[in-house]
Amino acid sequence: DAMVIQNPRYQVTQFGKPVTLSCSQTLNHNVMYWYQQKSSQAPKLLFHYYDKDFNNEADTPDNFQSRRPNTSFCFLDIRSPGLGDAAMYLCATSGGGDIQYFGAGTRLSVL
Amino acid sequence: SQQGEEDPQALSIQEGENATMNCSYKTSINNLQWYRQNSGRGLVHLILIRSNEREKHSGRLRVTLDTSKKSSSLLITASRAADTASYFCATDAGGFKTIFGAGTRLFVKA
């Protein structure tokens, strides 16, 4: 059974057109993460939530925002996507321990 | 800054051979994890080793940790074509955060 679900799997947007990626979880985990991963690179943490407490990484551009309306859902908003934002976006959850559970990812293309 | 660095960057072996991947890190850790990522998919947790452990096994996986050298290795024995994937080490960074290395891309030829 899928435990961390990301929608859509593939997203195409236009340069500068806002886009929202979604993540849901059935694990009831406190912590939810968003990572950006470019080809052949390590996943890079953008931000994470502990419950409703938002934690932004210092080098995450202001162009990236997030919302967590409840325990199960978390959204990544890219306000004005640039060509450099084309990447795989990974959502993950953790029950407050060390192991993270990842969704299958959303591959974003920017035209 | 990136905590874990892995080598080799890519590894190609024949089915049935063993695959060894190494990870080095820079600061003290509480634990180190290994994850696997199939092409175009999310990461899957494989194994966690704590700083007071030296070796851990899970099926065909064997992980070692040397905190004095700040390094870890992942050994996959009797590899299969289905083991073809990228493998990442990850270290705890405090505050529920984990930092991933750049990964080793493993190709297992049938």
PDB file of N, CA, C and O in Angstrom, chain A residues 40-95:
ATOM      1  N   SER A  40      21.430  13.093 -11.204  1.00  0.00           N
ATOM      2  CA  SER A  40      22.689  12.542 -10.679  1.00  0.00           C
ATOM      3  C   SER A  40      23.220  13.308  -9.467  1.00  0.00           C
ATOM      4  O   SER A  40      24.423  13.292  -9.205  1.00  0.00           O
ATOM      5  N   GLN A  41      22.329  13.963  -8.742  1.00  0.00           N
ATOM      6  CA  GLN A  41      22.754  14.690  -7.541  1.00  0.00           C
ATOM      7  C   GLN A  41      22.026  14.162  -6.307  1.00  0.00           C
ATOM      8  O   GLN A  41      21.060  13.411  -6.410  1.00  0.00           O
ATOM      9  N   ALA A  42      22.507  14.578  -5.164  1.00  0.00           N
ATOM     10  CA  ALA A  42      21.859  14.222  -3.914  1.00  0.00           C
ATOM     11  C   ALA A  42      20.552  14.989  -3.755  1.00  0.00           C
ATOM     12  O   ALA A  42      20.425  16.114  -4.247  1.00  0.00           O
ATOM     13  N   PRO A  43      19.580  14.416  -3.085  1.00  0.00           N
ATOM     14  CA  PRO A  43      18.392  15.204  -2.720  1.00  0.00           C
ATOM     15  C   PRO A  43      18.807  16.364  -1.826  1.00  0.00           C
ATOM     16  O   PRO A  43      19.595  16.186  -0.893  1.00  0.00           O
ATOM     17  N   LYS A  44      18.264  17.530  -2.128  1.00  0.00           N
ATOM     18  CA  LYS A  44      18.596  18.738  -1.365  1.00  0.00           C
ATOM     19  C   LYS A  44      17.354  19.171  -0.587  1.00  0.00           C
ATOM     20  O   LYS A  44      16.315  19.433  -1.176  1.00  0.00           O
ATOM     21  N   LEU A  45      17.478  19.272   0.718  1.00  0.00           N
ATOM     22  CA  LEU A  45      16.343  19.636   1.557  1.00  0.00           C
ATOM     23  C   LEU A  45      15.967  21.099   1.325  1.00  0.00           C
ATOM     24  O   LEU A  45      16.814  21.992   1.402  1.00  0.00           O
ATOM     25  N   LEU A  46      14.691  21.315   1.029  1.00  0.00           N
ATOM     26  CA  LEU A  46      14.172  22.684   0.868  1.00  0.00           C
ATOM     27  C   LEU A  46      13.618  23.204   2.198  1.00  0.00           C
ATOM     28  O   LEU A  46      13.936  24.306   2.630  1.00  0.00           O
ATOM     29  N   PHE A  47      12.740  22.396   2.823  1.00  0.00           N
ATOM     30  CA  PHE A  47      12.159  22.728   4.130  1.00  0.00           C
ATOM     31  C   PHE A  47      11.501  21.493   4.704  1.00  0.00           C
ATOM     32  O   PHE A  47      11.331  20.486   4.015  1.00  0.00           O
ATOM     33  N   HIS A  48      11.142  21.615   5.994  1.00  0.00           N
ATOM     34  CA  HIS A  48      10.390  20.538   6.612  1.00  0.00           C
ATOM     35  C   HIS A  48       9.458  21.104   7.664  1.00  0.00           C
ATOM     36  O   HIS A  48       9.650  22.225   8.165  1.00  0.00           O
ATOM     37  N   TYR A  49       8.435  20.337   7.970  1.00  0.00           N
ATOM     38  CA  TYR A  49       7.480  20.664   9.025  1.00  0.00           C
ATOM     39  C   TYR A  49       7.606  19.647  10.140  1.00  0.00           C
ATOM     40  O   TYR A  49       7.700  18.443   9.887  1.00  0.00           O
ATOM     41  N   TYR A  50       7.613  20.139  11.358  1.00  0.00           N
ATOM     42  CA  TYR A  50       7.333  19.264  12.497  1.00  0.00           C
ATOM     43  C   TYR A  50       5.959  19.679  12.995  1.00  0.00           C
ATOM     44  O   TYR A  50       5.813  20.751  13.584  1.00  0.00           O
ATOM     45  N   ASP A  51       4.975  18.826  12.748  1.00  0.00           N
ATOM     46  CA  ASP A  51       3.572  19.214  12.941  1.00  0.00           C
ATOM     47  C   ASP A  51       3.324  20.488  12.127  1.00  0.00           C
ATOM     48  O   ASP A  51       3.519  20.485  10.921  1.00  0.00           O
ATOM     49  N   LYS A  52       2.937  21.575  12.751  1.00  0.00           N
ATOM     50  CA  LYS A  52       2.698  22.811  11.982  1.00  0.00           C
ATOM     51  C   LYS A  52       3.898  23.760  12.037  1.00  0.00           C
ATOM     52  O   LYS A  52       3.844  24.862  11.480  1.00  0.00           O
ATOM     53  N   ASP A  53       4.923  23.359  12.704  1.00  0.00           N
ATOM     54  CA  ASP A  53       6.121  24.182  12.838  1.00  0.00           C
ATOM     55  C   ASP A  53       6.956  24.070  11.556  1.00  0.00           C
ATOM     56  O   ASP A  53       7.499  23.012  11.249  1.00  0.00           O
ATOM     57  N   PHE A  54       7.065  25.188  10.833  1.00  0.00           N
ATOM     58  CA  PHE A  54       7.743  25.222   9.536  1.00  0.00           C
ATOM     59  C   PHE A  54       9.218  25.556   9.728  1.00  0.00           C
ATOM     60  O   PHE A  54       9.563  26.493  10.456  1.00  0.00           O
ATOM     61  N   ASN A  55      10.091  24.799   9.043  1.00  0.00           N
ATOM     62  CA  ASN A  55      11.528  25.007   9.139  1.00  0.00           C
ATOM     63  C   ASN A  55      12.109  25.140   7.736  1.00  0.00           C
ATOM     64  O   ASN A  55      12.182  24.152   6.997  1.00  0.00           O
ATOM     65  N   ASN A  56      12.512  26.348   7.405  1.00  0.00           N
ATOM     66  CA  ASN A  56      13.032  26.625   6.066  1.00  0.00           C
ATOM     67  C   ASN A  56      14.555  26.501   6.081  1.00  0.00           C
ATOM     68  O   ASN A  56      15.203  26.935   7.034  1.00  0.00           O
ATOM     69  N   GLU A  57      15.124  25.908   5.030  1.00  0.00           N
ATOM     70  CA  GLU A  57      16.578  25.881   4.914  1.00  0.00           C
ATOM     71  C   GLU A  57      17.057  27.273   4.486  1.00  0.00           C
ATOM     72  O   GLU A  57      16.399  27.966   3.708  1.00  0.00           O
ATOM     73  N   ALA A  58      18.217  27.663   4.967  1.00  0.00           N
ATOM     74  CA  ALA A  58      18.713  29.026   4.744  1.00  0.00           C
ATOM     75  C   ALA A  58      18.903  29.339   3.266  1.00  0.00           C
ATOM     76  O   ALA A  58      18.734  30.491   2.848  1.00  0.00           O
ATOM     77  N   ASP A  59      19.234  28.307   2.478  1.00  0.00           N
ATOM     78  CA  ASP A  59      19.517  28.573   1.067  1.00  0.00           C
ATOM     79  C   ASP A  59      18.346  28.237   0.157  1.00  0.00           C
ATOM     80  O   ASP A  59      18.503  28.192  -1.064  1.00  0.00           O
ATOM     81  N   THR A  60      17.174  28.023   0.714  1.00  0.00           N
ATOM     82  CA  THR A  60      15.990  27.776  -0.123  1.00  0.00           C
ATOM     83  C   THR A  60      15.483  29.112  -0.651  1.00  0.00           C
ATOM     84  O   THR A  60      15.207  30.027   0.134  1.00  0.00           O
ATOM     85  N   PRO A  61      15.363  29.242  -1.968  1.00  0.00           N
ATOM     86  CA  PRO A  61      14.908  30.523  -2.540  1.00  0.00           C
ATOM     87  C   PRO A  61      13.493  30.875  -2.082  1.00  0.00           C
ATOM     88  O   PRO A  61      12.664  30.007  -1.852  1.00  0.00           O
ATOM     89  N   ASP A  62      13.237  32.179  -2.005  1.00  0.00           N
ATOM     90  CA  ASP A  62      11.904  32.664  -1.605  1.00  0.00           C
ATOM     91  C   ASP A  62      10.814  32.227  -2.573  1.00  0.00           C
ATOM     92  O   ASP A  62       9.632  32.244  -2.238  1.00  0.00           O
ATOM     93  N   ASN A  63      11.209  31.877  -3.761  1.00  0.00           N
ATOM     94  CA  ASN A  63      10.302  31.391  -4.799  1.00  0.00           C
ATOM     95  C   ASN A  63       9.574  30.108  -4.376  1.00  0.00           C
ATOM     96  O   ASN A  63       8.529  29.768  -4.916  1.00  0.00           O
ATOM     97  N   PHE A  64      10.142  29.406  -3.409  1.00  0.00           N
ATOM     98  CA  PHE A  64       9.577  28.144  -2.941  1.00  0.00           C
ATOM     99  C   PHE A  64       8.858  28.387  -1.611  1.00  0.00           C
ATOM    100  O   PHE A  64       9.428  28.930  -0.667  1.00  0.00           O
ATOM    101  N   GLN A  65       7.587  27.969  -1.568  1.00  0.00           N
ATOM    102  CA  GLN A  65       6.791  28.094  -0.358  1.00  0.00           C
ATOM    103  C   GLN A  65       6.146  26.736  -0.073  1.00  0.00           C
ATOM    104  O   GLN A  65       6.068  25.875  -0.952  1.00  0.00           O
ATOM    105  N   SER A  66       5.656  26.600   1.142  1.00  0.00           N
ATOM    106  CA  SER A  66       5.009  25.338   1.488  1.00  0.00           C
ATOM    107  C   SER A  66       3.833  25.593   2.417  1.00  0.00           C
ATOM    108  O   SER A  66       3.794  26.606   3.127  1.00  0.00           O
ATOM    109  N   ARG A  67       2.886  24.682   2.363  1.00  0.00           N
ATOM    110  CA  ARG A  67       1.714  24.712   3.239  1.00  0.00           C
ATOM    111  C   ARG A  67       1.451  23.316   3.759  1.00  0.00           C
ATOM    112  O   ARG A  67       1.602  22.352   3.030  1.00  0.00           O
ATOM    113  N   ARG A  68       1.042  23.268   5.028  1.00  0.00           N
ATOM    114  CA  ARG A  68       0.652  21.976   5.588  1.00  0.00           C
ATOM    115  C   ARG A  68      -0.665  22.187   6.330  1.00  0.00           C
ATOM    116  O   ARG A  68      -0.669  22.491   7.529  1.00  0.00           O
ATOM    117  N   PRO A  69      -1.780  22.007   5.645  1.00  0.00           N
ATOM    118  CA  PRO A  69      -3.077  22.301   6.257  1.00  0.00           C
ATOM    119  C   PRO A  69      -3.485  21.312   7.336  1.00  0.00           C
ATOM    120  O   PRO A  69      -4.272  21.664   8.222  1.00  0.00           O
ATOM    121  N   ASN A  70      -2.979  20.105   7.270  1.00  0.00           N
ATOM    122  CA  ASN A  70      -3.270  19.099   8.299  1.00  0.00           C
ATOM    123  C   ASN A  70      -2.137  18.074   8.311  1.00  0.00           C
ATOM    124  O   ASN A  70      -1.198  18.182   7.518  1.00  0.00           O
ATOM    125  N   THR A  71      -2.246  17.077   9.183  1.00  0.00           N
ATOM    126  CA  THR A  71      -1.176  16.092   9.322  1.00  0.00           C
ATOM    127  C   THR A  71      -0.906  15.353   8.028  1.00  0.00           C
ATOM    128  O   THR A  71       0.229  15.003   7.724  1.00  0.00           O
ATOM    129  N   SER A  72      -1.957  15.087   7.259  1.00  0.00           N
ATOM    130  CA  SER A  72      -1.834  14.198   6.114  1.00  0.00           C
ATOM    131  C   SER A  72      -1.297  14.860   4.857  1.00  0.00           C
ATOM    132  O   SER A  72      -0.734  14.186   3.999  1.00  0.00           O
ATOM    133  N   PHE A  73      -1.495  16.153   4.717  1.00  0.00           N
ATOM    134  CA  PHE A  73      -1.180  16.803   3.443  1.00  0.00           C
ATOM    135  C   PHE A  73      -0.105  17.874   3.593  1.00  0.00           C
ATOM    136  O   PHE A  73      -0.062  18.597   4.586  1.00  0.00           O
ATOM    137  N   CYS A  74       0.701  17.992   2.526  1.00  0.00           N
ATOM    138  CA  CYS A  74       1.701  19.049   2.473  1.00  0.00           C
ATOM    139  C   CYS A  74       1.855  19.455   1.018  1.00  0.00           C
ATOM    140  O   CYS A  74       1.836  18.588   0.121  1.00  0.00           O
ATOM    141  N   PHE A  75       1.972  20.754   0.775  1.00  0.00           N
ATOM    142  CA  PHE A  75       2.052  21.267  -0.583  1.00  0.00           C
ATOM    143  C   PHE A  75       3.334  22.056  -0.775  1.00  0.00           C
ATOM    144  O   PHE A  75       3.819  22.715   0.144  1.00  0.00           O
ATOM    145  N   LEU A  76       3.856  21.966  -1.984  1.00  0.00           N
ATOM    146  CA  LEU A  76       5.001  22.781  -2.384  1.00  0.00           C
ATOM    147  C   LEU A  76       4.515  23.727  -3.475  1.00  0.00           C
ATOM    148  O   LEU A  76       4.002  23.274  -4.506  1.00  0.00           O
ATOM    149  N   ASP A  77       4.643  25.021  -3.215  1.00  0.00           N
ATOM    150  CA  ASP A  77       4.255  26.033  -4.189  1.00  0.00           C
ATOM    151  C   ASP A  77       5.515  26.679  -4.752  1.00  0.00           C
ATOM    152  O   ASP A  77       6.356  27.160  -3.987  1.00  0.00           O
ATOM    153  N   ILE A  78       5.599  26.701  -6.069  1.00  0.00           N
ATOM    154  CA  ILE A  78       6.681  27.431  -6.721  1.00  0.00           C
ATOM    155  C   ILE A  78       6.047  28.622  -7.406  1.00  0.00           C
ATOM    156  O   ILE A  78       5.259  28.464  -8.337  1.00  0.00           O
ATOM    157  N   ARG A  79       6.354  29.802  -6.910  1.00  0.00           N
ATOM    158  CA  ARG A  79       5.582  30.993  -7.294  1.00  0.00           C
ATOM    159  C   ARG A  79       5.871  31.431  -8.728  1.00  0.00           C
ATOM    160  O   ARG A  79       4.970  31.842  -9.457  1.00  0.00           O
ATOM    161  N   SER A  80       7.110  31.372  -9.131  1.00  0.00           N
ATOM    162  CA  SER A  80       7.490  31.805 -10.472  1.00  0.00           C
ATOM    163  C   SER A  80       8.612  30.895 -10.968  1.00  0.00           C
ATOM    164  O   SER A  80       9.797  31.230 -10.847  1.00  0.00           O
ATOM    165  N   PRO A  81       8.229  29.736 -11.483  1.00  0.00           N
ATOM    166  CA  PRO A  81       9.249  28.756 -11.840  1.00  0.00           C
ATOM    167  C   PRO A  81      10.193  29.263 -12.929  1.00  0.00           C
ATOM    168  O   PRO A  81       9.757  29.872 -13.924  1.00  0.00           O
ATOM    169  N   GLY A  82      11.468  29.034 -12.705  1.00  0.00           N
ATOM    170  CA  GLY A  82      12.469  29.317 -13.725  1.00  0.00           C
ATOM    171  C   GLY A  82      12.987  28.017 -14.304  1.00  0.00           C
ATOM    172  O   GLY A  82      12.683  26.928 -13.806  1.00  0.00           O
ATOM    173  N   LEU A  83      13.774  28.143 -15.364  1.00  0.00           N
ATOM    174  CA  LEU A  83      14.305  26.946 -16.021  1.00  0.00           C
ATOM    175  C   LEU A  83      15.147  26.123 -15.049  1.00  0.00           C
ATOM    176  O   LEU A  83      15.182  24.890 -15.120  1.00  0.00           O
ATOM    177  N   GLY A  84      15.802  26.796 -14.117  1.00  0.00           N
ATOM    178  CA  GLY A  84      16.646  26.114 -13.148  1.00  0.00           C
ATOM    179  C   GLY A  84      15.878  25.349 -12.086  1.00  0.00           C
ATOM    180  O   GLY A  84      16.489  24.616 -11.300  1.00  0.00           O
ATOM    181  N   ASP A  85      14.566  25.501 -12.066  1.00  0.00           N
ATOM    182  CA  ASP A  85      13.743  24.791 -11.078  1.00  0.00           C
ATOM    183  C   ASP A  85      13.266  23.443 -11.606  1.00  0.00           C
ATOM    184  O   ASP A  85      12.609  22.693 -10.871  1.00  0.00           O
ATOM    185  N   ALA A  86      13.576  23.146 -12.853  1.00  0.00           N
ATOM    186  CA  ALA A  86      13.236  21.833 -13.393  1.00  0.00           C
ATOM    187  C   ALA A  86      14.039  20.776 -12.643  1.00  0.00           C
ATOM    188  O   ALA A  86      15.265  20.844 -12.560  1.00  0.00           O
ATOM    189  N   ALA A  87      13.326  19.828 -12.062  1.00  0.00           N
ATOM    190  CA  ALA A  87      13.980  18.837 -11.183  1.00  0.00           C
ATOM    191  C   ALA A  87      12.937  17.807 -10.757  1.00  0.00           C
ATOM    192  O   ALA A  87      11.751  17.928 -11.074  1.00  0.00           O
ATOM    193  N   MET A  88      13.407  16.822 -10.011  1.00  0.00           N
ATOM    194  CA  MET A  88      12.510  15.901  -9.307  1.00  0.00           C
ATOM    195  C   MET A  88      12.281  16.477  -7.916  1.00  0.00           C
ATOM    196  O   MET A  88      13.244  16.880  -7.246  1.00  0.00           O
ATOM    197  N   TYR A  89      11.039  16.534  -7.497  1.00  0.00           N
ATOM    198  CA  TYR A  89      10.707  17.005  -6.159  1.00  0.00           C
ATOM    199  C   TYR A  89      10.188  15.822  -5.351  1.00  0.00           C
ATOM    200  O   TYR A  89       9.240  15.146  -5.744  1.00  0.00           O
ATOM    201  N   LEU A  90      10.856  15.591  -4.233  1.00  0.00           N
ATOM    202  CA  LEU A  90      10.561  14.430  -3.398  1.00  0.00           C
ATOM    203  C   LEU A  90       9.961  14.880  -2.078  1.00  0.00           C
ATOM    204  O   LEU A  90      10.482  15.780  -1.422  1.00  0.00           O
ATOM    205  N   CYS A  91       8.898  14.220  -1.699  1.00  0.00           N
ATOM    206  CA  CYS A  91       8.284  14.425  -0.389  1.00  0.00           C
ATOM    207  C   CYS A  91       8.651  13.218   0.468  1.00  0.00           C
ATOM    208  O   CYS A  91       8.701  12.083  -0.024  1.00  0.00           O
ATOM    209  N   ALA A  92       8.897  13.461   1.730  1.00  0.00           N
ATOM    210  CA  ALA A  92       9.212  12.371   2.646  1.00  0.00           C
ATOM    211  C   ALA A  92       8.573  12.650   3.996  1.00  0.00           C
ATOM    212  O   ALA A  92       8.240  13.796   4.319  1.00  0.00           O
ATOM    213  N   THR A  93       8.384  11.599   4.776  1.00  0.00           N
ATOM    214  CA  THR A  93       7.843  11.749   6.120  1.00  0.00           C
ATOM    215  C   THR A  93       8.720  11.002   7.105  1.00  0.00           C
ATOM    216  O   THR A  93       9.470  10.086   6.736  1.00  0.00           O
ATOM    217  N   SER A  94       8.580  11.383   8.350  1.00  0.00           N
ATOM    218  CA  SER A  94       9.299  10.704   9.423  1.00  0.00           C
ATOM    219  C   SER A  94       8.458  10.789  10.676  1.00  0.00           C
ATOM    220  O   SER A  94       7.784  11.799  10.923  1.00  0.00           O
ATOM    221  N   GLY A  95       8.511   9.715  11.460  1.00  0.00           N
ATOM    222  CA  GLY A  95       7.757   9.694  12.704  1.00  0.00           C
ATOM    223  C   GLY A  95       8.498  10.352  13.843  1.00  0.00           C
ATOM    224  O   GLY A  95       8.174  10.117  15.012  1.00  0.00           O
TER     225      GLY A  95
END
